[in-house]
Amino acid sequence: MHKILLAKAINTTALVFIGCVAMVFNEGCTREEMPGIDDEVSGITINLRVADPLPGEAGDTQTALLRSVSGAENTVRVVTRSASLGPLPEESLITNAYVLFYIIGANDEATPTAFQSVTAPSAGSDIVIDESQLARLTLGSEYDIYVLASIPSSTTTPSLQMTKGQLLALNEHQFERPAGNPGVSFFGKSSLKYDKGNWKTLSIEVSRLLARLDITLTGLKDGQTAAFRIIDQAITVPYNPGNTTTTPPVHYYTSEPVLKDGIYRTYIYPNYPKKDALYGKARLFLSVLDADGKVVNVYDPIVINGGTIERNKIYEINCSLLP
């Protein structure tokens, strides 16, 4: 009698096992229900890609006049357009990256489920999420993954204690760049569903949080030079140490574009919302100097591009001295 019961038990176990093996090919049994078969390695790799600058748009051109307020009578025609140009190599440099996982639908008070920081990742490099952080994720759950990159050391960096609201506010923060820590900050977001037994590689595109201005000037007389300033900026954006000077007045910042290869170049954040009374909209200010460095003409500043400055765009500003 015992032999018969034992045989039945063995047959029953074998049938269950064979049934599971058969059903796994029809997506029936899970791997946990199959004895002796190990789970595949689970993991998440984040691949960072730096977005190209936003392309120029047809008709996206602003024309204005700079009128002389001091010196010889003269007018400058200013044509501004968003240009479809490629970035400079240093505009894609990533010095650090912070990756935060928030459950989809989390409110602004929620803290991240998982977090990882990386020092000096290169654009296009892979960030493999640590096992200790993977263990914090819930199987079958979907997450929004945020990336902030190249954040200056003077800024409070993200962590497991940072709420979603604080993170989003940090994304809107106009990072000040001290001369000793120049660079461009980046932001990106993507989503995924975390499944055990799958290694996921997720490509996240990060975009620059500022815009570039390329300014040219024609019509100067022999011996004359020009000095451009961007005034009423929200905050200073020194880029290359020693090449950009900044002076912070009480309520706004001034930067001087650097002349190189015939182009006056500088970087600028989008204007603060109009409701912020402390800051105006960034304006272009021009002075013309003679061969001795004496100012011979000063022009009334104008708001750049009608007050619209978008992140991750390159603006060409062509200035022409009119006779």
Tab-separated table of C-alpha atoms in Angstrom:
chain	number	residue	atom	x	y	z
A	1	MET	CA	0.000	0.000	0.000
A	2	HIS	CA	2.791	2.443	0.875
A	3	LYS	CA	4.588	1.616	-2.365
A	4	ILE	CA	1.513	2.431	-4.381
A	5	LEU	CA	0.977	5.793	-2.628
A	6	LEU	CA	4.634	6.706	-3.118
A	7	ALA	CA	4.431	5.889	-6.789
A	8	LYS	CA	1.337	8.029	-7.128
A	9	ALA	CA	3.089	10.919	-5.369
A	10	ILE	CA	6.099	10.684	-7.650
A	11	ASN	CA	3.884	10.523	-10.717
A	12	THR	CA	1.890	13.536	-9.527
A	13	THR	CA	5.032	15.611	-8.925
A	14	ALA	CA	6.428	14.662	-12.298
A	15	LEU	CA	3.188	15.613	-14.015
A	16	VAL	CA	3.148	19.038	-12.307
A	17	PHE	CA	6.759	19.665	-13.296
A	18	ILE	CA	6.238	18.516	-16.891
A	19	GLY	CA	3.087	20.616	-17.072
A	20	CYS	CA	4.951	23.693	-15.944
A	21	VAL	CA	7.769	23.107	-18.431
A	22	ALA	CA	5.200	22.789	-21.205
A	23	MET	CA	3.247	25.835	-20.090
A	24	VAL	CA	6.283	28.119	-19.795
A	25	PHE	CA	6.508	28.073	-23.558
A	26	ASN	CA	2.933	29.314	-23.633
A	27	GLU	CA	3.708	31.981	-20.992
A	28	GLY	CA	1.908	30.012	-18.275
A	29	CYS	CA	4.028	29.137	-15.223
A	30	THR	CA	6.453	31.662	-13.837
A	31	ARG	CA	10.119	30.803	-13.363
A	32	GLU	CA	9.561	30.721	-9.605
A	33	GLU	CA	7.169	27.761	-10.106
A	34	MET	CA	9.827	25.740	-11.927
A	35	PRO	CA	12.182	23.933	-9.528
A	36	GLY	CA	15.846	23.781	-10.479
A	37	ILE	CA	15.673	26.651	-13.027
A	38	ASP	CA	17.484	29.871	-12.004
A	39	ASP	CA	16.194	33.388	-12.680
A	40	GLU	CA	17.992	35.433	-15.285
A	41	VAL	CA	20.020	38.354	-13.995
A	42	SER	CA	17.872	41.452	-13.513
A	43	GLY	CA	19.261	44.928	-14.009
A	44	ILE	CA	18.848	48.430	-15.419
A	45	THR	CA	21.377	50.342	-17.490
A	46	ILE	CA	20.832	54.035	-18.200
A	47	ASN	CA	22.415	55.351	-21.384
A	48	LEU	CA	22.770	59.144	-21.513
A	49	ARG	CA	22.440	60.960	-24.825
A	50	VAL	CA	22.845	64.723	-25.179
A	51	ALA	CA	20.095	66.179	-27.347
A	52	ASP	CA	20.946	68.235	-30.394
A	53	PRO	CA	20.087	71.927	-30.137
A	54	LEU	CA	16.497	72.625	-31.111
A	55	PRO	CA	16.311	73.457	-34.826
A	56	GLY	CA	15.455	76.865	-36.156
A	57	GLU	CA	11.938	77.358	-37.410
A	58	ALA	CA	10.743	79.005	-40.596
A	59	GLY	CA	9.698	82.562	-39.882
A	60	ASP	CA	11.365	82.465	-36.459
A	61	THR	CA	13.111	85.804	-37.045
A	62	GLN	CA	12.996	89.062	-35.096
A	63	THR	CA	14.107	92.389	-36.585
A	64	ALA	CA	14.704	95.474	-34.441
A	65	LEU	CA	16.670	98.738	-34.451
A	66	LEU	CA	19.251	99.947	-31.963
A	67	ARG	CA	19.088	103.729	-31.801
A	68	SER	CA	21.926	105.918	-30.697
A	69	VAL	CA	21.485	107.547	-27.306
A	70	SER	CA	24.962	109.058	-27.100
A	71	GLY	CA	27.516	110.039	-29.728
A	72	ALA	CA	27.250	110.282	-33.503
A	73	GLU	CA	23.857	109.716	-35.046
A	74	ASN	CA	23.649	106.128	-36.180
A	75	THR	CA	21.249	103.198	-36.173
A	76	VAL	CA	21.900	99.476	-35.928
A	77	ARG	CA	19.608	96.932	-37.525
A	78	VAL	CA	19.425	93.755	-35.437
A	79	VAL	CA	18.121	90.517	-36.933
A	80	THR	CA	17.704	87.586	-34.540
A	81	ARG	CA	16.811	84.050	-35.553
A	82	SER	CA	17.016	80.613	-33.999
A	83	ALA	CA	19.615	78.738	-36.030
A	84	SER	CA	19.953	75.074	-36.942
A	85	LEU	CA	23.581	74.761	-35.886
A	86	GLY	CA	25.532	71.989	-34.219
A	87	PRO	CA	26.851	72.302	-30.651
A	88	LEU	CA	30.469	72.914	-29.753
A	89	PRO	CA	32.226	69.920	-28.114
A	90	GLU	CA	32.362	71.596	-24.704
A	91	GLU	CA	28.608	72.200	-24.814
A	92	SER	CA	28.015	68.455	-24.481
A	93	LEU	CA	30.383	67.827	-21.577
A	94	ILE	CA	28.774	65.948	-18.682
A	95	THR	CA	30.623	66.239	-15.358
A	96	ASN	CA	28.158	64.415	-13.078
A	97	ALA	CA	24.753	62.776	-13.265
A	98	TYR	CA	21.953	62.113	-10.757
A	99	VAL	CA	19.341	59.457	-11.556
A	100	LEU	CA	16.089	59.373	-9.531
A	101	PHE	CA	13.231	56.842	-9.754
A	102	TYR	CA	9.766	58.065	-8.750
A	103	ILE	CA	6.715	55.835	-8.921
A	104	ILE	CA	4.491	57.019	-11.771
A	105	GLY	CA	1.720	59.215	-10.405
A	106	ALA	CA	3.699	60.169	-7.299
A	107	ASN	CA	2.762	63.553	-5.839
A	108	ASP	CA	5.221	66.374	-5.212
A	109	GLU	CA	5.805	65.235	-1.620
A	110	ALA	CA	7.034	61.778	-2.641
A	111	THR	CA	10.705	60.865	-2.290
A	112	PRO	CA	12.474	58.679	-4.861
A	113	THR	CA	12.203	54.910	-4.620
A	114	ALA	CA	15.754	54.539	-5.918
A	115	PHE	CA	18.626	56.913	-6.555
A	116	GLN	CA	22.100	56.827	-8.030
A	117	SER	CA	24.780	59.426	-8.665
A	118	VAL	CA	27.742	59.164	-11.004
A	119	THR	CA	30.842	61.331	-11.278
A	120	ALA	CA	32.228	62.309	-14.683
A	121	PRO	CA	30.179	60.055	-16.982
A	122	SER	CA	30.765	60.745	-20.653
A	123	ALA	CA	27.932	61.460	-23.061
A	124	GLY	CA	26.768	58.169	-24.495
A	125	SER	CA	28.150	56.209	-21.561
A	126	ASP	CA	26.231	53.594	-19.592
A	127	ILE	CA	25.184	53.982	-15.950
A	128	VAL	CA	24.490	50.590	-14.387
A	129	ILE	CA	22.094	50.888	-11.456
A	130	ASP	CA	23.484	49.312	-8.274
A	131	GLU	CA	21.896	46.120	-6.931
A	132	SER	CA	21.169	47.897	-3.649
A	133	GLN	CA	18.976	50.366	-5.543
A	134	LEU	CA	17.339	47.689	-7.690
A	135	ALA	CA	16.260	45.989	-4.470
A	136	ARG	CA	14.240	49.103	-3.621
A	137	LEU	CA	12.127	48.767	-6.762
A	138	THR	CA	8.853	46.821	-6.827
A	139	LEU	CA	8.277	44.156	-9.467
A	140	GLY	CA	5.649	45.144	-11.987
A	141	SER	CA	5.667	48.810	-10.968
A	142	GLU	CA	6.220	51.668	-13.400
A	143	TYR	CA	8.614	54.497	-12.660
A	144	ASP	CA	9.420	57.951	-13.985
A	145	ILE	CA	13.193	58.273	-14.194
A	146	TYR	CA	14.641	61.787	-13.979
A	147	VAL	CA	18.227	62.772	-14.733
A	148	LEU	CA	19.947	66.008	-13.746
A	149	ALA	CA	23.512	66.319	-15.002
A	150	SER	CA	26.494	68.658	-14.705
A	151	ILE	CA	25.170	70.374	-11.587
A	152	PRO	CA	27.679	72.804	-10.028
A	153	SER	CA	29.050	72.028	-6.589
A	154	SER	CA	27.457	75.191	-5.202
A	155	THR	CA	23.973	73.690	-5.718
A	156	THR	CA	22.174	71.307	-3.355
A	157	THR	CA	22.500	67.981	-5.133
A	158	PRO	CA	19.681	65.412	-5.464
A	159	SER	CA	19.453	62.513	-3.002
A	160	LEU	CA	17.039	59.874	-1.646
A	161	GLN	CA	15.574	62.601	0.562
A	162	MET	CA	14.699	64.923	-2.333
A	163	THR	CA	10.970	65.148	-2.995
A	164	LYS	CA	9.625	65.157	-6.525
A	165	GLY	CA	8.550	68.770	-6.066
A	166	GLN	CA	12.059	69.770	-4.994
A	167	LEU	CA	13.519	67.966	-7.993
A	168	LEU	CA	11.223	69.709	-10.453
A	169	ALA	CA	12.007	73.048	-8.805
A	170	LEU	CA	15.703	72.263	-9.149
A	171	ASN	CA	15.198	71.601	-12.845
A	172	GLU	CA	13.743	75.105	-13.174
A	173	HIS	CA	16.597	76.582	-11.131
A	174	GLN	CA	18.939	78.813	-13.087
A	175	PHE	CA	22.267	77.425	-11.934
A	176	GLU	CA	24.868	80.088	-11.326
A	177	ARG	CA	28.243	79.206	-12.742
A	178	PRO	CA	31.261	80.495	-10.817
A	179	ALA	CA	34.356	81.023	-12.951
A	180	GLY	CA	36.038	78.033	-11.335
A	181	ASN	CA	33.185	75.690	-12.239
A	182	PRO	CA	31.971	76.543	-15.741
A	183	GLY	CA	29.710	74.368	-17.828
A	184	VAL	CA	26.222	73.553	-19.024
A	185	SER	CA	23.605	71.726	-16.932
A	186	PHE	CA	21.256	69.123	-18.419
A	187	PHE	CA	17.847	67.593	-17.674
A	188	GLY	CA	16.086	64.503	-19.015
A	189	LYS	CA	13.214	62.144	-18.227
A	190	SER	CA	11.959	58.735	-19.270
A	191	SER	CA	9.815	55.880	-17.875
A	192	LEU	CA	9.988	52.104	-17.517
A	193	LYS	CA	8.211	49.113	-15.987
A	194	TYR	CA	10.461	47.072	-13.719
A	195	ASP	CA	10.262	43.330	-14.455
A	196	LYS	CA	12.361	40.633	-12.837
A	197	GLY	CA	14.331	38.408	-15.154
A	198	ASN	CA	14.938	41.150	-17.717
A	199	TRP	CA	17.952	43.383	-18.161
A	200	LYS	CA	16.701	46.719	-19.409
A	201	THR	CA	18.801	49.311	-21.198
A	202	LEU	CA	17.046	52.664	-21.219
A	203	SER	CA	18.301	55.554	-23.344
A	204	ILE	CA	17.548	58.941	-21.796
A	205	GLU	CA	18.042	62.127	-23.783
A	206	VAL	CA	19.216	65.082	-21.705
A	207	SER	CA	18.847	68.661	-22.939
A	208	ARG	CA	20.840	71.793	-22.168
A	209	LEU	CA	19.179	74.146	-19.704
A	210	LEU	CA	20.437	77.301	-21.415
A	211	ALA	CA	20.719	78.903	-24.854
A	212	ARG	CA	23.701	80.141	-26.872
A	213	LEU	CA	23.961	83.553	-28.490
A	214	ASP	CA	26.175	84.041	-31.564
A	215	ILE	CA	26.442	87.769	-32.322
A	216	THR	CA	28.042	89.339	-35.395
A	217	LEU	CA	28.521	93.019	-36.282
A	218	THR	CA	29.179	94.700	-39.638
A	219	GLY	CA	29.675	98.344	-40.606
A	220	LEU	CA	32.394	99.430	-38.174
A	221	LYS	CA	34.795	102.068	-39.457
A	222	ASP	CA	38.531	101.423	-39.613
A	223	GLY	CA	40.027	101.304	-36.142
A	224	GLN	CA	36.702	100.978	-34.380
A	225	THR	CA	35.804	98.112	-32.069
A	226	ALA	CA	32.568	97.077	-30.394
A	227	ALA	CA	31.602	96.050	-26.887
A	228	PHE	CA	28.437	93.998	-26.413
A	229	ARG	CA	26.799	93.360	-23.083
A	230	ILE	CA	23.818	91.218	-22.149
A	231	ILE	CA	22.032	93.033	-19.346
A	232	ASP	CA	19.051	92.134	-17.152
A	233	GLN	CA	19.972	88.458	-17.249
A	234	ALA	CA	18.391	86.199	-14.676
A	235	ILE	CA	21.802	84.963	-13.586
A	236	THR	CA	25.381	84.838	-14.785
A	237	VAL	CA	26.561	82.026	-17.013
A	238	PRO	CA	30.383	82.111	-17.148
A	239	TYR	CA	31.456	79.391	-19.533
A	240	ASN	CA	35.212	79.405	-20.049
A	241	PRO	CA	37.267	80.718	-17.099
A	242	GLY	CA	39.054	83.934	-17.995
A	243	ASN	CA	37.029	84.510	-21.152
A	244	THR	CA	33.797	85.870	-19.730
A	245	THR	CA	33.469	88.699	-17.242
A	246	THR	CA	30.426	89.218	-15.091
A	247	THR	CA	29.279	91.969	-12.793
A	248	PRO	CA	26.285	91.373	-10.536
A	249	PRO	CA	24.342	94.616	-9.909
A	250	VAL	CA	21.570	94.644	-7.351
A	251	HIS	CA	18.785	93.041	-9.390
A	252	TYR	CA	20.362	91.731	-12.579
A	253	TYR	CA	23.546	90.400	-14.071
A	254	THR	CA	25.661	91.631	-16.943
A	255	SER	CA	27.837	89.440	-19.147
A	256	GLU	CA	30.165	90.360	-21.986
A	257	PRO	CA	30.136	88.058	-25.005
A	258	VAL	CA	33.605	86.881	-26.013
A	259	LEU	CA	34.860	87.777	-29.503
A	260	LYS	CA	36.389	84.804	-31.306
A	261	ASP	CA	36.674	84.187	-35.040
A	262	GLY	CA	34.408	87.147	-35.770
A	263	ILE	CA	31.609	85.995	-33.446
A	264	TYR	CA	30.681	87.456	-30.073
A	265	ARG	CA	29.483	84.419	-28.141
A	266	THR	CA	27.803	84.004	-24.782
A	267	TYR	CA	25.246	81.805	-22.997
A	268	ILE	CA	21.974	82.768	-21.430
A	269	TYR	CA	19.129	81.230	-19.414
A	270	PRO	CA	15.486	81.758	-20.329
A	271	ASN	CA	13.997	84.903	-18.826
A	272	TYR	CA	12.364	84.651	-15.447
A	273	PRO	CA	8.548	84.712	-15.461
A	274	LYS	CA	7.109	88.169	-15.877
A	275	LYS	CA	5.609	88.014	-12.386
A	276	ASP	CA	9.131	88.136	-10.916
A	277	ALA	CA	9.540	91.881	-10.429
A	278	LEU	CA	13.222	91.665	-9.516
A	279	TYR	CA	14.376	90.746	-12.998
A	280	GLY	CA	13.721	92.156	-16.442
A	281	LYS	CA	14.077	90.417	-19.776
A	282	ALA	CA	17.579	89.975	-21.150
A	283	ARG	CA	18.596	92.876	-23.380
A	284	LEU	CA	21.392	93.495	-25.874
A	285	PHE	CA	23.544	96.562	-25.196
A	286	LEU	CA	26.133	97.894	-27.683
A	287	SER	CA	28.918	100.463	-27.442
A	288	VAL	CA	31.322	101.468	-30.234
A	289	LEU	CA	34.869	102.509	-29.390
A	290	ASP	CA	37.565	104.265	-31.416
A	291	ALA	CA	41.153	103.094	-31.887
A	292	ASP	CA	42.108	104.608	-28.513
A	293	GLY	CA	39.380	102.710	-26.684
A	294	LYS	CA	37.225	105.805	-26.225
A	295	VAL	CA	33.475	105.268	-26.465
A	296	VAL	CA	32.145	107.156	-29.485
A	297	ASN	CA	28.625	105.758	-29.629
A	298	VAL	CA	26.215	104.067	-27.234
A	299	TYR	CA	22.969	102.438	-28.298
A	300	ASP	CA	19.705	102.037	-26.477
A	301	PRO	CA	19.460	98.352	-25.454
A	302	ILE	CA	16.732	96.138	-26.881
A	303	VAL	CA	15.055	93.003	-25.529
A	304	ILE	CA	16.620	89.941	-27.157
A	305	ASN	CA	14.336	88.043	-29.551
A	306	GLY	CA	11.260	89.875	-28.292
A	307	GLY	CA	11.774	88.400	-24.838
A	308	THR	CA	11.575	84.746	-25.901
A	309	ILE	CA	14.625	82.684	-24.957
A	310	GLU	CA	14.262	78.894	-25.099
A	311	ARG	CA	16.514	76.273	-23.575
A	312	ASN	CA	18.791	74.244	-25.837
A	313	LYS	CA	18.574	76.712	-28.713
A	314	ILE	CA	21.221	78.657	-30.605
A	315	TYR	CA	20.341	82.222	-31.570
A	316	GLU	CA	22.161	84.109	-34.313
A	317	ILE	CA	22.062	87.867	-33.805
A	318	ASN	CA	23.275	89.829	-36.848
A	319	CYS	CA	23.892	93.526	-36.183
A	320	SER	CA	24.498	96.006	-39.021
A	321	LEU	CA	25.576	99.637	-38.546
A	322	LEU	CA	23.517	101.681	-40.949
A	323	PRO	CA	24.972	104.767	-42.676
